[in-house]
Amino acid sequence: CSSDLSALIEAVSAQIKQVMGLAKCRFDYGTGLDYPRLEPDGNLRWHNQSWAVDSFGLPAEKDTEIVVDSGGQFMGRFLLRAHPHTRPSRAERQVAAALAAQVGAALRAYRDTHSRE
């Protein structure tokens, strides 16, 4: 992974952390099971059910993931660690998902240009 890409991932992690008021945000290339998932529309799903962020806040006992994909291909995910009672608005959650999507596009472009070398 190039240093430019690493810098982008770090910058986006910091932006997501700031926008959503998180304790921590990091990028992970791996997959995991049973993580609360923030969808691009700002909804949070966990155990195949909708999670009422406005009422309950983000889950604080478990990281929430934003899956990063591009063209349907998994690229990694951002793992969000919330403070107790963190309640980012739907708009803030959508911004975080949009930022994550930009990283997916950058990772795909990087992979596509370097897979031909």
Short mmCIF file of C-alpha atoms in Angstrom, two decimals:
data_model
loop_
_atom_site.label_atom_id
_atom_site.label_comp_id
_atom_site.label_asym_id
_atom_site.label_seq_id
_atom_site.Cartn_x
_atom_site.Cartn_y
_atom_site.Cartn_z
CA CYS A 1 0.00 0.00 0.00
CA SER A 2 1.48 3.36 -0.97
CA SER A 3 2.25 6.10 1.53
CA ASP A 4 -0.30 8.36 -0.24
CA LEU A 5 -2.98 5.73 0.30
CA SER A 6 -1.95 5.26 3.93
CA ALA A 7 -2.12 9.04 4.43
CA LEU A 8 -5.60 9.11 2.85
CA ILE A 9 -6.81 6.28 5.12
CA GLU A 10 -5.39 8.07 8.19
CA ALA A 11 -7.02 11.37 7.15
CA VAL A 12 -10.39 9.72 6.52
CA SER A 13 -10.19 7.86 9.85
CA ALA A 14 -9.62 11.20 11.59
CA GLN A 15 -12.49 12.83 9.67
CA ILE A 16 -14.92 10.02 10.52
CA LYS A 17 -13.85 10.18 14.17
CA GLN A 18 -14.44 13.94 14.25
CA VAL A 19 -17.73 13.96 12.30
CA MET A 20 -19.28 11.24 14.47
CA GLY A 21 -17.70 12.21 17.81
CA LEU A 22 -16.01 8.83 18.26
CA ALA A 23 -13.43 7.62 20.75
CA LYS A 24 -11.50 5.88 17.96
CA CYS A 25 -11.66 5.03 14.26
CA ARG A 26 -9.28 2.70 12.44
CA PHE A 27 -9.08 0.90 9.11
CA ASP A 28 -8.87 -2.88 8.92
CA TYR A 29 -8.31 -4.96 5.77
CA GLY A 30 -9.90 -8.03 7.36
CA THR A 31 -13.48 -9.15 7.76
CA GLY A 32 -15.37 -9.96 10.91
CA LEU A 33 -18.64 -11.51 11.91
CA ASP A 34 -21.45 -10.06 13.98
CA TYR A 35 -20.38 -6.43 13.90
CA PRO A 36 -22.95 -3.66 13.93
CA ARG A 37 -22.80 -2.23 10.40
CA LEU A 38 -23.33 1.35 9.35
CA GLU A 39 -24.98 1.37 5.92
CA PRO A 40 -24.47 4.08 3.25
CA ASP A 41 -27.95 5.49 3.96
CA GLY A 42 -26.98 6.14 7.59
CA ASN A 43 -28.94 3.22 9.04
CA LEU A 44 -27.25 0.86 11.47
CA ARG A 45 -27.95 -2.86 11.26
CA TRP A 46 -26.98 -5.45 13.84
CA HIS A 47 -28.17 -9.07 14.02
CA ASN A 48 -30.15 -8.37 10.81
CA GLN A 49 -32.21 -5.73 12.58
CA SER A 50 -32.26 -1.97 12.45
CA TRP A 51 -30.58 -0.29 15.43
CA ALA A 52 -32.14 3.00 16.59
CA VAL A 53 -29.04 5.19 16.86
CA ASP A 54 -31.16 8.27 17.64
CA SER A 55 -32.61 6.48 20.68
CA PHE A 56 -29.80 4.21 21.85
CA GLY A 57 -26.68 5.81 20.37
CA LEU A 58 -23.98 3.77 18.70
CA PRO A 59 -23.14 0.46 20.36
CA ALA A 60 -20.33 1.29 22.81
CA GLU A 61 -19.49 -2.28 23.84
CA LYS A 62 -18.55 -3.36 20.31
CA ASP A 63 -16.95 -1.62 17.33
CA THR A 64 -19.28 -0.62 14.52
CA GLU A 65 -18.05 -1.30 11.00
CA ILE A 66 -18.39 0.63 7.78
CA VAL A 67 -17.64 -1.80 4.99
CA VAL A 68 -15.44 -0.35 2.27
CA ASP A 69 -16.07 -1.82 -1.15
CA SER A 70 -15.70 -0.77 -4.74
CA GLY A 71 -17.66 -2.27 -7.58
CA GLY A 72 -18.98 -4.91 -5.20
CA GLN A 73 -15.49 -6.02 -4.15
CA PHE A 74 -14.59 -5.93 -0.46
CA MET A 75 -11.62 -3.62 0.21
CA GLY A 76 -11.67 -3.47 4.01
CA ARG A 77 -13.63 -1.68 6.69
CA PHE A 78 -13.47 1.16 9.14
CA LEU A 79 -14.00 0.12 12.75
CA LEU A 80 -15.66 2.79 14.87
CA ARG A 81 -15.34 2.83 18.66
CA ALA A 82 -18.02 5.02 20.21
CA HIS A 83 -18.06 6.75 23.57
CA PRO A 84 -21.09 5.66 25.64
CA HIS A 85 -24.21 7.54 24.48
CA THR A 86 -22.66 8.76 21.21
CA ARG A 87 -25.59 9.72 18.96
CA PRO A 88 -24.38 11.03 15.59
CA SER A 89 -27.21 12.34 13.42
CA ARG A 90 -28.30 10.51 10.28
CA ALA A 91 -26.54 13.19 8.20
CA GLU A 92 -23.30 12.67 10.15
CA ARG A 93 -23.57 8.91 9.67
CA GLN A 94 -24.14 9.40 5.93
CA VAL A 95 -21.07 11.67 5.72
CA ALA A 96 -18.98 8.97 7.46
CA ALA A 97 -20.24 6.34 4.98
CA ALA A 98 -19.50 8.65 2.03
CA LEU A 99 -15.96 9.27 3.31
CA ALA A 100 -15.43 5.51 3.62
CA ALA A 101 -16.69 5.04 0.05
CA GLN A 102 -14.01 7.45 -1.22
CA VAL A 103 -11.36 5.22 0.35
CA GLY A 104 -12.89 2.24 -1.49
CA ALA A 105 -12.54 4.07 -4.80
CA ALA A 106 -8.92 5.02 -4.01
CA LEU A 107 -8.02 1.46 -2.98
CA ARG A 108 -9.56 0.07 -6.15
CA ALA A 109 -7.72 2.59 -8.35
CA TYR A 110 -4.46 1.77 -6.59
CA ARG A 111 -5.00 -1.97 -6.94
CA ASP A 112 -6.02 -1.68 -10.60
CA THR A 113 -2.95 0.36 -11.53
CA HIS A 114 -0.56 -1.87 -9.58
CA SER A 115 -1.97 -5.23 -10.61
CA ARG A 116 -0.82 -4.57 -14.20
CA GLU A 117 2.81 -3.97 -13.23
#
